[in-house]
CSV table of N, CA and C in Angstrom, one decimal:
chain,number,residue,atom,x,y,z
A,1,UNK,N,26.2,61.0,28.4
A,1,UNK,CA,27.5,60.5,27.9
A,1,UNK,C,27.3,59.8,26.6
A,2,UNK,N,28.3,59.9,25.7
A,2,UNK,CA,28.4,59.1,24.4
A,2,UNK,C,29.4,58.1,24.6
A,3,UNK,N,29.6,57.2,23.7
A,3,UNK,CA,30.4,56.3,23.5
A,3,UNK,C,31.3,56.3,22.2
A,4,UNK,N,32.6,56.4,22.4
A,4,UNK,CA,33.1,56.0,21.2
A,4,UNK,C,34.1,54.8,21.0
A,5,UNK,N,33.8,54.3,20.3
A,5,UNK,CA,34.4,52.8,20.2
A,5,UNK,C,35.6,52.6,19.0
A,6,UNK,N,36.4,51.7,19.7
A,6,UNK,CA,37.9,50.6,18.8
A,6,UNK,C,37.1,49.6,18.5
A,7,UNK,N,37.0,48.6,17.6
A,7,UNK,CA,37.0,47.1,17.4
A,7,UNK,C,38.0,46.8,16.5
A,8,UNK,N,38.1,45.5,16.9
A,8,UNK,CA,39.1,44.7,16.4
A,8,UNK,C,40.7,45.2,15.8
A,9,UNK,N,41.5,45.8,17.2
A,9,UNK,CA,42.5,46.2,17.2
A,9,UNK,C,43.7,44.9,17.2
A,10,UNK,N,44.3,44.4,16.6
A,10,UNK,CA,45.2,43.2,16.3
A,10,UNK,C,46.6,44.0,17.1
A,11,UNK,N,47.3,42.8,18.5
A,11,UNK,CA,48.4,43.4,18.1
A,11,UNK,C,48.8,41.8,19.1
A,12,UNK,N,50.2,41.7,18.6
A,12,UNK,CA,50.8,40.7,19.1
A,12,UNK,C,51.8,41.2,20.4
A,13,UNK,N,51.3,39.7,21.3
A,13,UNK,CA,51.6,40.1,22.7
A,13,UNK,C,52.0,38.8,23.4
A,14,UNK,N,53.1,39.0,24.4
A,14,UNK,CA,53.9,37.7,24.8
A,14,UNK,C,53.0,37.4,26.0
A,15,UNK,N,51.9,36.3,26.0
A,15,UNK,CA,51.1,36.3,26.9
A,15,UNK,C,51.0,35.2,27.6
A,16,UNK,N,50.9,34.0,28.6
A,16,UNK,CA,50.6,33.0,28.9
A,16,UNK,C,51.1,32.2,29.9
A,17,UNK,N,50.9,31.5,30.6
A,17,UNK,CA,51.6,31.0,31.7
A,17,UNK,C,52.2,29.5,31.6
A,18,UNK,N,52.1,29.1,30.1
A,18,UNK,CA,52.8,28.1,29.4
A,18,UNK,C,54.4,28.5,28.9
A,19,UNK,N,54.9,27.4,29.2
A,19,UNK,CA,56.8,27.8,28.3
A,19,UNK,C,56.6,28.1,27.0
A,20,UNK,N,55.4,27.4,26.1
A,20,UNK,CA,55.6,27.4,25.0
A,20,UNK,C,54.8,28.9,24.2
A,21,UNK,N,54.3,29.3,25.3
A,21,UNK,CA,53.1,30.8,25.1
A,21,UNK,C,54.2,31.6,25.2
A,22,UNK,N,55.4,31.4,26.3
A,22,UNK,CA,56.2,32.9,26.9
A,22,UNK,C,57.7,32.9,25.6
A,23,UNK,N,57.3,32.0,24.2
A,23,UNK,CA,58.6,32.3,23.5
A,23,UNK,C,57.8,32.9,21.7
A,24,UNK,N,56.5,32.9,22.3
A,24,UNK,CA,56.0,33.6,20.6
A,24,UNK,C,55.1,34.4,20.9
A,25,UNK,N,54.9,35.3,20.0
A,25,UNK,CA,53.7,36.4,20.2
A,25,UNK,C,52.7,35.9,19.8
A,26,UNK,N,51.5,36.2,20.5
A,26,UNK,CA,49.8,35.3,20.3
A,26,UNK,C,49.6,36.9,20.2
A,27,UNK,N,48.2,36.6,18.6
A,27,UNK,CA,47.3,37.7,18.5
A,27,UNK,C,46.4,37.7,19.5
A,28,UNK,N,46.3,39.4,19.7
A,28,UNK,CA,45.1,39.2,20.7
A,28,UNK,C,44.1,40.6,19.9
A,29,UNK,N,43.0,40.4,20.2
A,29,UNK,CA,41.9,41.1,19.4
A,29,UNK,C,41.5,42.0,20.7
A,30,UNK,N,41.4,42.8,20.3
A,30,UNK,CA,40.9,44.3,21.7
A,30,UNK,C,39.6,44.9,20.8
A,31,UNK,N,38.4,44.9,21.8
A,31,UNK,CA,37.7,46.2,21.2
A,31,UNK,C,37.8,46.8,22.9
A,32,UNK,N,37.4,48.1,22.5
A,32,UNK,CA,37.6,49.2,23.5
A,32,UNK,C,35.9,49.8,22.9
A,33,UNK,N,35.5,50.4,24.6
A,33,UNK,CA,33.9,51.3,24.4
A,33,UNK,C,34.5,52.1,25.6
A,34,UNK,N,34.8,53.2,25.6
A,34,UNK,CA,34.4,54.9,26.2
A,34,UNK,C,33.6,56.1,26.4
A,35,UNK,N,33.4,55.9,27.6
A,35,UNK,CA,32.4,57.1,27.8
A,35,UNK,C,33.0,58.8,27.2
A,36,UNK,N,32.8,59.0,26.4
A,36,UNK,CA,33.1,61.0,26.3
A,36,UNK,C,31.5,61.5,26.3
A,37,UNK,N,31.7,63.0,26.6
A,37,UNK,CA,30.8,63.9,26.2
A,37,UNK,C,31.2,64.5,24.8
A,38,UNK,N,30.5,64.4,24.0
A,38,UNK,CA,30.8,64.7,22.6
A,38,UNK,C,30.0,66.5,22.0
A,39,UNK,N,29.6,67.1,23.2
A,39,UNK,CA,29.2,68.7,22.8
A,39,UNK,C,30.3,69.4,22.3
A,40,UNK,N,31.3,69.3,23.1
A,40,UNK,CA,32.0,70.6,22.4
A,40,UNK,C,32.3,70.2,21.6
A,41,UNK,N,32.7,68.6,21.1
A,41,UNK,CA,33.8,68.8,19.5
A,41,UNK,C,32.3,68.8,18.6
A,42,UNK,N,31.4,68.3,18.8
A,42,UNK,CA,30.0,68.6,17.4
A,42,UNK,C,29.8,69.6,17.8
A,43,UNK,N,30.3,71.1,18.5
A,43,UNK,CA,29.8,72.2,18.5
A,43,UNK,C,30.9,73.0,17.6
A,44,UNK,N,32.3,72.4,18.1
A,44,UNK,CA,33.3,72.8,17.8
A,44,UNK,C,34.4,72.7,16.3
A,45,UNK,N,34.2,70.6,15.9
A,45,UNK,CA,34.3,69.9,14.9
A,45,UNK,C,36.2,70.6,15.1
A,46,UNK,N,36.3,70.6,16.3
A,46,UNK,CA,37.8,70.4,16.9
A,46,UNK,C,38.2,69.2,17.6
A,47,UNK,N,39.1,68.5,17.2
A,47,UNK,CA,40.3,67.5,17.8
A,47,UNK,C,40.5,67.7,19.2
A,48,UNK,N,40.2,69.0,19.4
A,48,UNK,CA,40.9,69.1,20.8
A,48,UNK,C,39.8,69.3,21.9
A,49,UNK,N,38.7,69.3,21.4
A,49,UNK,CA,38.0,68.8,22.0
A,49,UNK,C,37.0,67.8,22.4
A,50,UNK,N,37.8,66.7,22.2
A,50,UNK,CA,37.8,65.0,22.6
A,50,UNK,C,38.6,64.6,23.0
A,51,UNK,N,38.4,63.4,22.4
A,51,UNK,CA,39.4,62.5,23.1
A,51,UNK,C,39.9,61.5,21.6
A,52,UNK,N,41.3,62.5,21.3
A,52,UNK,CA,42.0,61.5,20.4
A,52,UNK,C,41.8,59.8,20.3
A,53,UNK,N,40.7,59.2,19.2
A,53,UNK,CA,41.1,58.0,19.6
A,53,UNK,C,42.7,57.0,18.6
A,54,UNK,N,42.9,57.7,18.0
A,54,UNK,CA,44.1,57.3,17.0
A,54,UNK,C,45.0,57.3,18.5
A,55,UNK,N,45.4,58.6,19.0
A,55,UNK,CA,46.4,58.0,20.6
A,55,UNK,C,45.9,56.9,21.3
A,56,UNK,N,44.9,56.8,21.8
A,56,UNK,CA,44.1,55.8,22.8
A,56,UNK,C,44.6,54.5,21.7
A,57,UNK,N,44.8,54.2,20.8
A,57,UNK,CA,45.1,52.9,19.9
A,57,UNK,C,46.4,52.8,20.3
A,58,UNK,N,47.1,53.8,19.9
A,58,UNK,CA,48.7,53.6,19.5
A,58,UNK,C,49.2,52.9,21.1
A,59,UNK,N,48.2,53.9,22.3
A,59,UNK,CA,48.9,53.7,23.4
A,59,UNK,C,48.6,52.2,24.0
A,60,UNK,N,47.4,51.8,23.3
A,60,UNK,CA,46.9,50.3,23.9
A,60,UNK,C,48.4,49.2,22.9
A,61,UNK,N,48.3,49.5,21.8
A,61,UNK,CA,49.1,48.2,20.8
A,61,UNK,C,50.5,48.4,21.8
A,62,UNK,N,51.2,50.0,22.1
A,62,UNK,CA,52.8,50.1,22.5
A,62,UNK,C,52.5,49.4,24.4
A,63,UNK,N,51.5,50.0,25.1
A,63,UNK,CA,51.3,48.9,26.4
A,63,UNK,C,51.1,47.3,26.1
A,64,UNK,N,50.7,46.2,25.2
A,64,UNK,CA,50.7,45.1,25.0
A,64,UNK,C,51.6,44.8,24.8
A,65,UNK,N,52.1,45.6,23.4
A,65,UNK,CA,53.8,45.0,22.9
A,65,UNK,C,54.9,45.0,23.8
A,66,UNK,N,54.5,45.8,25.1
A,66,UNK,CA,55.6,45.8,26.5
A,66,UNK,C,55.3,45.0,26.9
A,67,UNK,N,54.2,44.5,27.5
A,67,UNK,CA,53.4,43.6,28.8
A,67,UNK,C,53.9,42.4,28.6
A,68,UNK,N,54.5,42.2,29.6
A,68,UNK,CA,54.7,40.8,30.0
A,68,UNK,C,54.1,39.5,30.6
A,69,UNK,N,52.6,39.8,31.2
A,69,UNK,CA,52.2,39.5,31.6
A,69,UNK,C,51.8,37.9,31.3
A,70,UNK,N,51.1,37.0,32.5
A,70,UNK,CA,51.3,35.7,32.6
A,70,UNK,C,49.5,35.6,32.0
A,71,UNK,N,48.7,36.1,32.8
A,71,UNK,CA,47.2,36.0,32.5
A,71,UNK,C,46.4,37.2,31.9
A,72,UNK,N,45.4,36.9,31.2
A,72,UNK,CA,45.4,37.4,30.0
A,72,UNK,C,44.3,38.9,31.4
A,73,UNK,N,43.8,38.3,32.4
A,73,UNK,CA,43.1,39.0,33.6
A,73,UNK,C,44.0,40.6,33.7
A,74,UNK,N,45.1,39.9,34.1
A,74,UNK,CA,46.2,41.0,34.6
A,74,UNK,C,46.3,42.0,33.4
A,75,UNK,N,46.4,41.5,32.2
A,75,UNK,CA,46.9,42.6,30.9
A,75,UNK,C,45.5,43.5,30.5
A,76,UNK,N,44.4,42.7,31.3
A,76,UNK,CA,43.1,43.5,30.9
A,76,UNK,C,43.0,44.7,31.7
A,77,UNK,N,43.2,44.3,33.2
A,77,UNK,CA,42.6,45.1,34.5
A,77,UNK,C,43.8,46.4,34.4
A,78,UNK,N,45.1,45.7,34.1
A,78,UNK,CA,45.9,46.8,34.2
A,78,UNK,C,45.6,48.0,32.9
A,79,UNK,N,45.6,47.6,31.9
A,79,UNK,CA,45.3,48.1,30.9
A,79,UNK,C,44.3,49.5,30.9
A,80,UNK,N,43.3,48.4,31.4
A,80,UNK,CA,41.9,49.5,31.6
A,80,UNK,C,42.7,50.5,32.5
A,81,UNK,N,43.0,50.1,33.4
A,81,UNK,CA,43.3,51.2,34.7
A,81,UNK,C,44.4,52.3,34.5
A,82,UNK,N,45.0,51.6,33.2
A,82,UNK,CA,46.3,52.8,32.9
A,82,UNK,C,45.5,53.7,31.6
A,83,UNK,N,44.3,53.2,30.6
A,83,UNK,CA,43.5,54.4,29.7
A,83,UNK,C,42.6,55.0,30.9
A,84,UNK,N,41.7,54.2,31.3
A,84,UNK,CA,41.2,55.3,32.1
A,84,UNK,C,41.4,56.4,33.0
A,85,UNK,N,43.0,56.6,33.5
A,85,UNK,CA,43.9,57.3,34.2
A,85,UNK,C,44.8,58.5,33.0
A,86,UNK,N,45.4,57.7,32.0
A,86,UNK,CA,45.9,58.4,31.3
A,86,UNK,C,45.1,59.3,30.3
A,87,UNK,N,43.9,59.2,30.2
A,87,UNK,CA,43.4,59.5,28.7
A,87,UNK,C,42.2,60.1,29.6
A,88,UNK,N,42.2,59.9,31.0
A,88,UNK,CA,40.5,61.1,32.1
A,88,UNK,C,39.2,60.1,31.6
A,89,UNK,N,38.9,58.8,31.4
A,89,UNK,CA,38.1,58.6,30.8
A,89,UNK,C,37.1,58.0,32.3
A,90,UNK,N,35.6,58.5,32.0
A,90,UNK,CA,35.4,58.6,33.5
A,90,UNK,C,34.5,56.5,33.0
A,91,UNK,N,34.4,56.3,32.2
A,91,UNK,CA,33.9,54.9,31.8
A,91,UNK,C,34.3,54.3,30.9
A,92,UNK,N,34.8,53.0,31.2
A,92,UNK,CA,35.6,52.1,29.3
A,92,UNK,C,35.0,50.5,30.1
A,93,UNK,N,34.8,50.0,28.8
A,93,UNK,CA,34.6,48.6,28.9
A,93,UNK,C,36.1,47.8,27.9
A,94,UNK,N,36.7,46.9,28.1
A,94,UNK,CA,37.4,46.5,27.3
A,94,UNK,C,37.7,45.1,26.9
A,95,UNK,N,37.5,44.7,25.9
A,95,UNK,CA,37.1,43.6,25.5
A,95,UNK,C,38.8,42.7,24.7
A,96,UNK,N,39.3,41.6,25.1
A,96,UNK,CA,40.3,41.2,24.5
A,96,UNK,C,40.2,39.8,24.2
A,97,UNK,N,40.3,39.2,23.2
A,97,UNK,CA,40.1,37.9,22.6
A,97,UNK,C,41.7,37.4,22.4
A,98,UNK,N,41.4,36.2,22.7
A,98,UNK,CA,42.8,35.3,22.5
A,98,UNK,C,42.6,34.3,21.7
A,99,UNK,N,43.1,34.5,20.2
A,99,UNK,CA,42.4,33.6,19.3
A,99,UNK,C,43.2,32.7,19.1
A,100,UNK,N,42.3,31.5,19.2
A,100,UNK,CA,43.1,30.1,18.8
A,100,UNK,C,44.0,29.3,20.1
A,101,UNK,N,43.2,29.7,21.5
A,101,UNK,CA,43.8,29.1,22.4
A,101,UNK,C,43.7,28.5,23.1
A,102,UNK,N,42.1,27.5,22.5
A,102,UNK,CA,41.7,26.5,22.6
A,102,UNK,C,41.4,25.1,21.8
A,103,UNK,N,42.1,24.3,21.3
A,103,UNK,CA,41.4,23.2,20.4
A,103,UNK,C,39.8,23.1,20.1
A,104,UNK,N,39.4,23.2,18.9
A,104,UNK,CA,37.8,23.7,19.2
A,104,UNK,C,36.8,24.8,19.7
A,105,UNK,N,37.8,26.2,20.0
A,105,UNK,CA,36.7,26.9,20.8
A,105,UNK,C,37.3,28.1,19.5
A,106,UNK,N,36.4,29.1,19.1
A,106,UNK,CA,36.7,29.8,18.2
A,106,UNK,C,37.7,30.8,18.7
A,107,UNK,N,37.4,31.7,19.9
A,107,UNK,CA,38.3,32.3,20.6
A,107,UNK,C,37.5,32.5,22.3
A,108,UNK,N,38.5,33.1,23.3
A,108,UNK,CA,38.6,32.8,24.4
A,108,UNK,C,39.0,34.2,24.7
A,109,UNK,N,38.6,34.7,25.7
A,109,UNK,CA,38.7,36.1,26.0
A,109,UNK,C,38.3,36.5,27.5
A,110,UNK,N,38.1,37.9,27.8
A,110,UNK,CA,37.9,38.9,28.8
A,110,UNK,C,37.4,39.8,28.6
A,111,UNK,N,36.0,40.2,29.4
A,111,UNK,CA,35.7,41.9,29.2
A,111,UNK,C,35.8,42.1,30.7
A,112,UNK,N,36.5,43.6,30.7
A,112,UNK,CA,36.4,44.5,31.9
A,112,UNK,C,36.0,45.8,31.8
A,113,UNK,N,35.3,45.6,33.3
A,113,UNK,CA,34.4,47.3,32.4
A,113,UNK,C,35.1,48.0,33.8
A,114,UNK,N,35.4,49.7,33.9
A,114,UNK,CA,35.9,50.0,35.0
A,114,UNK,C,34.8,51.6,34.5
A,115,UNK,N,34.5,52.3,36.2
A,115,UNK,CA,34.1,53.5,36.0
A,115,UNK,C,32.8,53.6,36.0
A,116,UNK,N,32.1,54.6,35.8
A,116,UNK,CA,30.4,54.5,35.9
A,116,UNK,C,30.5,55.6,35.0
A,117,UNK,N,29.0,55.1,34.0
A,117,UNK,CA,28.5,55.6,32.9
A,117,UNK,C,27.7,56.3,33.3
A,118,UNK,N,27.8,57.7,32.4
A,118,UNK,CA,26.5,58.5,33.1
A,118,UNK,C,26.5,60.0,33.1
C-alpha cells in the first residue's frame, strides 16, 4: 500500500460544548493519511484510477461546515467512518487541531486512525 496525504486543510466549524464555542466558527486544522495502491494510475497516469484527492477535501471542509457536533472526538470518529466508507479507503489516519483553545497551549487536537494498512 501507498499513502497519500492532505495537510493542513483550514475550514471553520461550529464545535464545542461551551455557549460561547456553539455561536462562532473555530478554525480547525485537518491533515488526512490514506492507504491507496497507486499501480494502475503510475501505470496508467489516469484520474480514474485513484482516488481523487481534490473530492476527498471538498467532502471533508462540506461534512465540518455541516457538523454540529459538541466534541471535537465525535467530528473525528464520524468523519473517518464516513471517508473511509464513502471514498473504499481500506486505511486513513486523521489528524484535527483546534487552534487556540487553550490559554498557553499552541494547539489541542485528535488523531484517529481507522482500518488496517497493508
Amino acid at each position: 500500500m501507498d499513502i497519500i496525504y492532505l495537510r493542513d486543510l483550514r475550514v471553520g466549524a461550529k464545535i464545542g460544548v461551551w455557549e460561547w464555542e456553539r455561536r462562532i466558527l473555530q478554525t480547525l486544522v485537518i491533515d488526512l493519511d490514506f492507504a491507496v495502491n497507486i499501480k494502475a494510475a503510475s501505470n496508467s497516469d489516469d484520474l480514474k484510477d485513484t482516488i481523487d484527492y481534490k473530492a476527498i477535501s471538498d467532502r471533508i471542509m462540506d461534512y465540518v461546515k455541516k457538523s454540529d457536533f459538541k466534541l471535537l472526538e465525535a467530528l473525528a470518529d464520524n468523519l473517518c467512518s464516513t471517508l473511509a466508507e464513502e471514498f473504499a479507503l481500506p486505511w486513513l489516519r486523521l489528524k484535527i487541531n483546534k487552534l487556540g483553545v487553550l490559554n498557553g497551549v499552541k494547539d489541542v487536537g485528535i488523531i484517529v486512525e481507522k482500518g488496517e494498512f497493508g
